[in-house]
Amino acid sequence: KNFRASRVLANGPLRVEFELDYPAWDAPEVRSETKRVTLDAGRHLSRFESRYDLAGGGEIIFAVGIKKQPGASLRVERGRGWLRTWEPAKDGAGHYGCAIVLDPAAILDVTEADGNYLVVARAPKDGPAVYHAGFGWDRSGDFAGVEDWDRALDEWAQRLRAPLVVEVKGP
């Protein structure tokens, strides 16, 4: 179903962040979902976070995917927490990669369904379902080829596993 409400949280030159509210859907225990999307300037991947209102609690199993295209190569690095494709663009306009990155501990399965490559994952007990998704193009100047795209995904996943921690101390 389509979202029913939206809010812009940030609309600056460095970050766009917004939330979308979805009503209940076919799963009877899901009363609603609020999805927060964060897009940062200069980044190839964006952050997606979904919080669910569940009737009676329970756990959330979610899936996120990439459309399966003819001629695409697939690479799954389950232990590193990413899945990517690399495929030719139309009209000979180079190649591009699509990717999903998430906590490797959350991944339950990697499969194919309905013409998509899917990562099935479990959201933390009291936290949101979080993943990063995006793309890169070999003509952007950022990636000469698939090896560079893979390296960028490894670096992104590593930063997620070891985030910067800042501590402010008084005098």
PDB file of C-alpha atoms in Angstrom:
ATOM      1  CA  LYS A   1       0.000   0.000   0.000  1.00  0.00           C
ATOM      2  CA  ASN A   2       1.048   3.582  -0.454  1.00  0.00           C
ATOM      3  CA  PHE A   3       2.145   5.784   2.406  1.00  0.00           C
ATOM      4  CA  ARG A   4      -0.566   7.905   4.024  1.00  0.00           C
ATOM      5  CA  ALA A   5       1.510  10.672   5.616  1.00  0.00           C
ATOM      6  CA  SER A   6       4.983  12.120   5.262  1.00  0.00           C
ATOM      7  CA  ARG A   7       7.309  14.448   7.142  1.00  0.00           C
ATOM      8  CA  VAL A   8      10.494  16.162   6.024  1.00  0.00           C
ATOM      9  CA  LEU A   9      13.043  16.003   8.844  1.00  0.00           C
ATOM     10  CA  ALA A  10      16.005  17.566   7.026  1.00  0.00           C
ATOM     11  CA  ASN A  11      16.146  19.384   3.717  1.00  0.00           C
ATOM     12  CA  GLY A  12      19.648  20.772   3.679  1.00  0.00           C
ATOM     13  CA  PRO A  13      22.365  20.731   1.110  1.00  0.00           C
ATOM     14  CA  LEU A  14      24.191  17.834   2.826  1.00  0.00           C
ATOM     15  CA  ARG A  15      21.307  15.633   3.997  1.00  0.00           C
ATOM     16  CA  VAL A  16      17.731  14.939   3.016  1.00  0.00           C
ATOM     17  CA  GLU A  17      15.761  12.942   5.556  1.00  0.00           C
ATOM     18  CA  PHE A  18      12.067  12.149   5.593  1.00  0.00           C
ATOM     19  CA  GLU A  19       9.559   9.727   7.100  1.00  0.00           C
ATOM     20  CA  LEU A  20       6.675   7.895   5.483  1.00  0.00           C
ATOM     21  CA  ASP A  21       3.752   6.387   7.404  1.00  0.00           C
ATOM     22  CA  TYR A  22       2.152   3.219   6.017  1.00  0.00           C
ATOM     23  CA  PRO A  23      -1.118   1.675   7.252  1.00  0.00           C
ATOM     24  CA  ALA A  24      -1.546  -1.980   8.197  1.00  0.00           C
ATOM     25  CA  TRP A  25      -1.203  -4.543   5.414  1.00  0.00           C
ATOM     26  CA  ASP A  26      -1.869  -8.244   4.894  1.00  0.00           C
ATOM     27  CA  ALA A  27       0.103  -9.359   7.947  1.00  0.00           C
ATOM     28  CA  PRO A  28      -2.523  -9.147  10.716  1.00  0.00           C
ATOM     29  CA  GLU A  29       0.013  -8.381  13.473  1.00  0.00           C
ATOM     30  CA  VAL A  30       1.377  -5.264  11.692  1.00  0.00           C
ATOM     31  CA  ARG A  31      -0.757  -2.228  12.550  1.00  0.00           C
ATOM     32  CA  SER A  32       1.509   0.318  10.857  1.00  0.00           C
ATOM     33  CA  GLU A  33       5.022   1.086   9.642  1.00  0.00           C
ATOM     34  CA  THR A  34       7.045   4.299   9.765  1.00  0.00           C
ATOM     35  CA  LYS A  35       9.922   4.314   7.299  1.00  0.00           C
ATOM     36  CA  ARG A  36      12.735   6.858   7.653  1.00  0.00           C
ATOM     37  CA  VAL A  37      14.914   7.476   4.596  1.00  0.00           C
ATOM     38  CA  THR A  38      18.246   9.317   4.878  1.00  0.00           C
ATOM     39  CA  LEU A  39      20.129  10.437   1.761  1.00  0.00           C
ATOM     40  CA  ASP A  40      23.520  12.097   2.231  1.00  0.00           C
ATOM     41  CA  ALA A  41      25.283  14.169  -0.428  1.00  0.00           C
ATOM     42  CA  GLY A  42      28.197  12.394  -2.047  1.00  0.00           C
ATOM     43  CA  ARG A  43      27.169   8.925  -0.825  1.00  0.00           C
ATOM     44  CA  HIS A  44      26.214   6.041  -3.063  1.00  0.00           C
ATOM     45  CA  LEU A  45      24.135   4.281  -0.426  1.00  0.00           C
ATOM     46  CA  SER A  46      21.174   5.644   1.517  1.00  0.00           C
ATOM     47  CA  ARG A  47      19.892   4.511   4.920  1.00  0.00           C
ATOM     48  CA  PHE A  48      16.435   2.976   5.300  1.00  0.00           C
ATOM     49  CA  GLU A  49      14.923   2.377   8.741  1.00  0.00           C
ATOM     50  CA  SER A  50      11.484   0.876   9.405  1.00  0.00           C
ATOM     51  CA  ARG A  51       9.712   0.881  12.753  1.00  0.00           C
ATOM     52  CA  TYR A  52       6.656  -1.328  13.068  1.00  0.00           C
ATOM     53  CA  ASP A  53       3.678  -1.080  15.393  1.00  0.00           C
ATOM     54  CA  LEU A  54       2.806  -4.699  16.142  1.00  0.00           C
ATOM     55  CA  ALA A  55      -0.322  -6.064  17.736  1.00  0.00           C
ATOM     56  CA  GLY A  56       0.893  -8.116  20.696  1.00  0.00           C
ATOM     57  CA  GLY A  57       4.620  -7.645  20.108  1.00  0.00           C
ATOM     58  CA  GLY A  58       6.626 -10.274  18.284  1.00  0.00           C
ATOM     59  CA  GLU A  59       9.556 -10.190  15.907  1.00  0.00           C
ATOM     60  CA  ILE A  60       9.895  -8.640  12.487  1.00  0.00           C
ATOM     61  CA  ILE A  61      11.308 -10.612   9.589  1.00  0.00           C
ATOM     62  CA  PHE A  62      11.784  -8.353   6.569  1.00  0.00           C
ATOM     63  CA  ALA A  63      13.153  -8.649   3.059  1.00  0.00           C
ATOM     64  CA  VAL A  64      14.910  -6.164   0.820  1.00  0.00           C
ATOM     65  CA  GLY A  65      15.899  -6.853  -2.753  1.00  0.00           C
ATOM     66  CA  ILE A  66      17.391  -5.961  -6.095  1.00  0.00           C
ATOM     67  CA  LYS A  67      15.606  -6.659  -9.371  1.00  0.00           C
ATOM     68  CA  LYS A  68      17.178  -9.517 -11.302  1.00  0.00           C
ATOM     69  CA  GLN A  69      18.292  -8.220 -14.724  1.00  0.00           C
ATOM     70  CA  PRO A  70      19.572 -10.168 -17.742  1.00  0.00           C
ATOM     71  CA  GLY A  71      23.360  -9.955 -17.960  1.00  0.00           C
ATOM     72  CA  ALA A  72      23.807  -8.947 -14.315  1.00  0.00           C
ATOM     73  CA  SER A  73      26.440 -10.596 -12.179  1.00  0.00           C
ATOM     74  CA  LEU A  74      25.520 -11.273  -8.566  1.00  0.00           C
ATOM     75  CA  ARG A  75      27.853 -11.347  -5.601  1.00  0.00           C
ATOM     76  CA  VAL A  76      26.742 -12.194  -2.082  1.00  0.00           C
ATOM     77  CA  GLU A  77      29.050 -11.525   0.881  1.00  0.00           C
ATOM     78  CA  ARG A  78      26.784 -12.743   3.644  1.00  0.00           C
ATOM     79  CA  GLY A  79      29.517 -12.671   6.310  1.00  0.00           C
ATOM     80  CA  ARG A  80      30.268  -9.044   5.454  1.00  0.00           C
ATOM     81  CA  GLY A  81      26.600  -8.105   5.196  1.00  0.00           C
ATOM     82  CA  TRP A  82      26.183  -7.196   1.536  1.00  0.00           C
ATOM     83  CA  LEU A  83      24.688  -8.292  -1.751  1.00  0.00           C
ATOM     84  CA  ARG A  84      25.326  -6.575  -5.074  1.00  0.00           C
ATOM     85  CA  THR A  85      24.687  -6.785  -8.771  1.00  0.00           C
ATOM     86  CA  TRP A  86      26.827  -5.417 -11.607  1.00  0.00           C
ATOM     87  CA  GLU A  87      25.218  -5.041 -15.003  1.00  0.00           C
ATOM     88  CA  PRO A  88      25.486  -3.286 -18.348  1.00  0.00           C
ATOM     89  CA  ALA A  89      23.583  -0.022 -18.699  1.00  0.00           C
ATOM     90  CA  LYS A  90      21.303   0.493 -21.687  1.00  0.00           C
ATOM     91  CA  ASP A  91      22.676   1.769 -24.979  1.00  0.00           C
ATOM     92  CA  GLY A  92      26.282   0.962 -24.063  1.00  0.00           C
ATOM     93  CA  ALA A  93      26.395   3.630 -21.359  1.00  0.00           C
ATOM     94  CA  GLY A  94      28.828   1.701 -19.154  1.00  0.00           C
ATOM     95  CA  HIS A  95      27.947  -0.531 -16.216  1.00  0.00           C
ATOM     96  CA  TYR A  96      26.296   0.040 -12.874  1.00  0.00           C
ATOM     97  CA  GLY A  97      25.997  -1.774  -9.614  1.00  0.00           C
ATOM     98  CA  CYS A  98      23.127  -1.973  -7.143  1.00  0.00           C
ATOM     99  CA  ALA A  99      23.712  -3.005  -3.545  1.00  0.00           C
ATOM    100  CA  ILE A 100      22.165  -3.753  -0.174  1.00  0.00           C
ATOM    101  CA  VAL A 101      24.246  -3.576   3.008  1.00  0.00           C
ATOM    102  CA  LEU A 102      23.058  -4.554   6.474  1.00  0.00           C
ATOM    103  CA  ASP A 103      24.192  -6.107   9.731  1.00  0.00           C
ATOM    104  CA  PRO A 104      25.476  -9.598   8.841  1.00  0.00           C
ATOM    105  CA  ALA A 105      24.083 -10.951  12.130  1.00  0.00           C
ATOM    106  CA  ALA A 106      20.566  -9.967  11.003  1.00  0.00           C
ATOM    107  CA  ILE A 107      20.681 -11.977   7.754  1.00  0.00           C
ATOM    108  CA  LEU A 108      18.569 -15.132   7.796  1.00  0.00           C
ATOM    109  CA  ASP A 109      18.651 -16.017   4.100  1.00  0.00           C
ATOM    110  CA  VAL A 110      19.611 -14.849   0.633  1.00  0.00           C
ATOM    111  CA  THR A 111      17.235 -16.084  -2.045  1.00  0.00           C
ATOM    112  CA  GLU A 112      15.457 -15.311  -5.304  1.00  0.00           C
ATOM    113  CA  ALA A 113      11.726 -14.667  -5.676  1.00  0.00           C
ATOM    114  CA  ASP A 114       9.491 -13.038  -8.271  1.00  0.00           C
ATOM    115  CA  GLY A 115      12.426 -11.843 -10.393  1.00  0.00           C
ATOM    116  CA  ASN A 116      14.371 -10.351  -7.477  1.00  0.00           C
ATOM    117  CA  TYR A 117      17.449 -11.169  -5.433  1.00  0.00           C
ATOM    118  CA  LEU A 118      16.355 -10.927  -1.795  1.00  0.00           C
ATOM    119  CA  VAL A 119      18.027 -10.631   1.573  1.00  0.00           C
ATOM    120  CA  VAL A 120      15.754 -11.869   4.358  1.00  0.00           C
ATOM    121  CA  ALA A 121      16.656 -10.468   7.764  1.00  0.00           C
ATOM    122  CA  ARG A 122      15.463 -10.164  11.352  1.00  0.00           C
ATOM    123  CA  ALA A 123      15.027  -6.762  12.959  1.00  0.00           C
ATOM    124  CA  PRO A 124      16.426  -6.344  16.494  1.00  0.00           C
ATOM    125  CA  LYS A 125      13.901  -7.075  19.275  1.00  0.00           C
ATOM    126  CA  ASP A 126      13.199  -3.471  20.241  1.00  0.00           C
ATOM    127  CA  GLY A 127      14.818  -1.685  17.337  1.00  0.00           C
ATOM    128  CA  PRO A 128      14.086  -0.769  13.774  1.00  0.00           C
ATOM    129  CA  ALA A 129      14.764  -2.822  10.655  1.00  0.00           C
ATOM    130  CA  VAL A 130      17.774  -1.046   9.104  1.00  0.00           C
ATOM    131  CA  TYR A 131      19.555  -1.477   5.802  1.00  0.00           C
ATOM    132  CA  HIS A 132      21.482   0.625   3.289  1.00  0.00           C
ATOM    133  CA  ALA A 133      20.803   0.506  -0.439  1.00  0.00           C
ATOM    134  CA  GLY A 134      22.030   2.342  -3.489  1.00  0.00           C
ATOM    135  CA  PHE A 135      24.034   2.175  -6.675  1.00  0.00           C
ATOM    136  CA  GLY A 136      27.258   3.128  -8.408  1.00  0.00           C
ATOM    137  CA  TRP A 137      28.080   3.749 -12.069  1.00  0.00           C
ATOM    138  CA  ASP A 138      31.429   3.155 -13.761  1.00  0.00           C
ATOM    139  CA  ARG A 139      31.143   6.444 -15.652  1.00  0.00           C
ATOM    140  CA  SER A 140      30.667   8.566 -12.535  1.00  0.00           C
ATOM    141  CA  GLY A 141      34.409   8.704 -11.935  1.00  0.00           C
ATOM    142  CA  ASP A 142      34.046   6.894  -8.590  1.00  0.00           C
ATOM    143  CA  PHE A 143      34.277   3.310  -9.855  1.00  0.00           C
ATOM    144  CA  ALA A 144      36.422   2.093 -12.732  1.00  0.00           C
ATOM    145  CA  GLY A 145      34.765  -1.316 -12.579  1.00  0.00           C
ATOM    146  CA  VAL A 146      33.162  -3.973 -10.465  1.00  0.00           C
ATOM    147  CA  GLU A 147      36.290  -4.449  -8.336  1.00  0.00           C
ATOM    148  CA  ASP A 148      36.063  -0.822  -7.186  1.00  0.00           C
ATOM    149  CA  TRP A 149      32.334  -1.229  -6.459  1.00  0.00           C
ATOM    150  CA  ASP A 150      33.035  -4.334  -4.375  1.00  0.00           C
ATOM    151  CA  ARG A 151      35.811  -2.538  -2.480  1.00  0.00           C
ATOM    152  CA  ALA A 152      33.470   0.399  -1.756  1.00  0.00           C
ATOM    153  CA  LEU A 153      30.830  -1.981  -0.391  1.00  0.00           C
ATOM    154  CA  ASP A 154      33.384  -3.712   1.826  1.00  0.00           C
ATOM    155  CA  GLU A 155      34.500  -0.327   3.182  1.00  0.00           C
ATOM    156  CA  TRP A 156      30.897   0.783   3.773  1.00  0.00           C
ATOM    157  CA  ALA A 157      30.087  -2.443   5.633  1.00  0.00           C
ATOM    158  CA  GLN A 158      33.240  -2.101   7.723  1.00  0.00           C
ATOM    159  CA  ARG A 159      32.276   1.459   8.744  1.00  0.00           C
ATOM    160  CA  LEU A 160      28.845   0.196   9.813  1.00  0.00           C
ATOM    161  CA  ARG A 161      30.448  -2.489  11.990  1.00  0.00           C
ATOM    162  CA  ALA A 162      32.842   0.001  13.610  1.00  0.00           C
ATOM    163  CA  PRO A 163      31.107   3.388  13.749  1.00  0.00           C
ATOM    164  CA  LEU A 164      32.862   6.540  14.828  1.00  0.00           C
ATOM    165  CA  VAL A 165      32.342   7.219  18.529  1.00  0.00           C
ATOM    166  CA  VAL A 166      32.778  10.756  19.836  1.00  0.00           C
ATOM    167  CA  GLU A 167      33.007  11.527  23.526  1.00  0.00           C
ATOM    168  CA  VAL A 168      32.782  15.078  24.818  1.00  0.00           C
ATOM    169  CA  LYS A 169      34.296  15.731  28.241  1.00  0.00           C
ATOM    170  CA  GLY A 170      34.002  18.818  30.329  1.00  0.00           C
ATOM    171  CA  PRO A 171      36.994  20.813  31.655  1.00  0.00           C
TER     172      PRO A 171
END
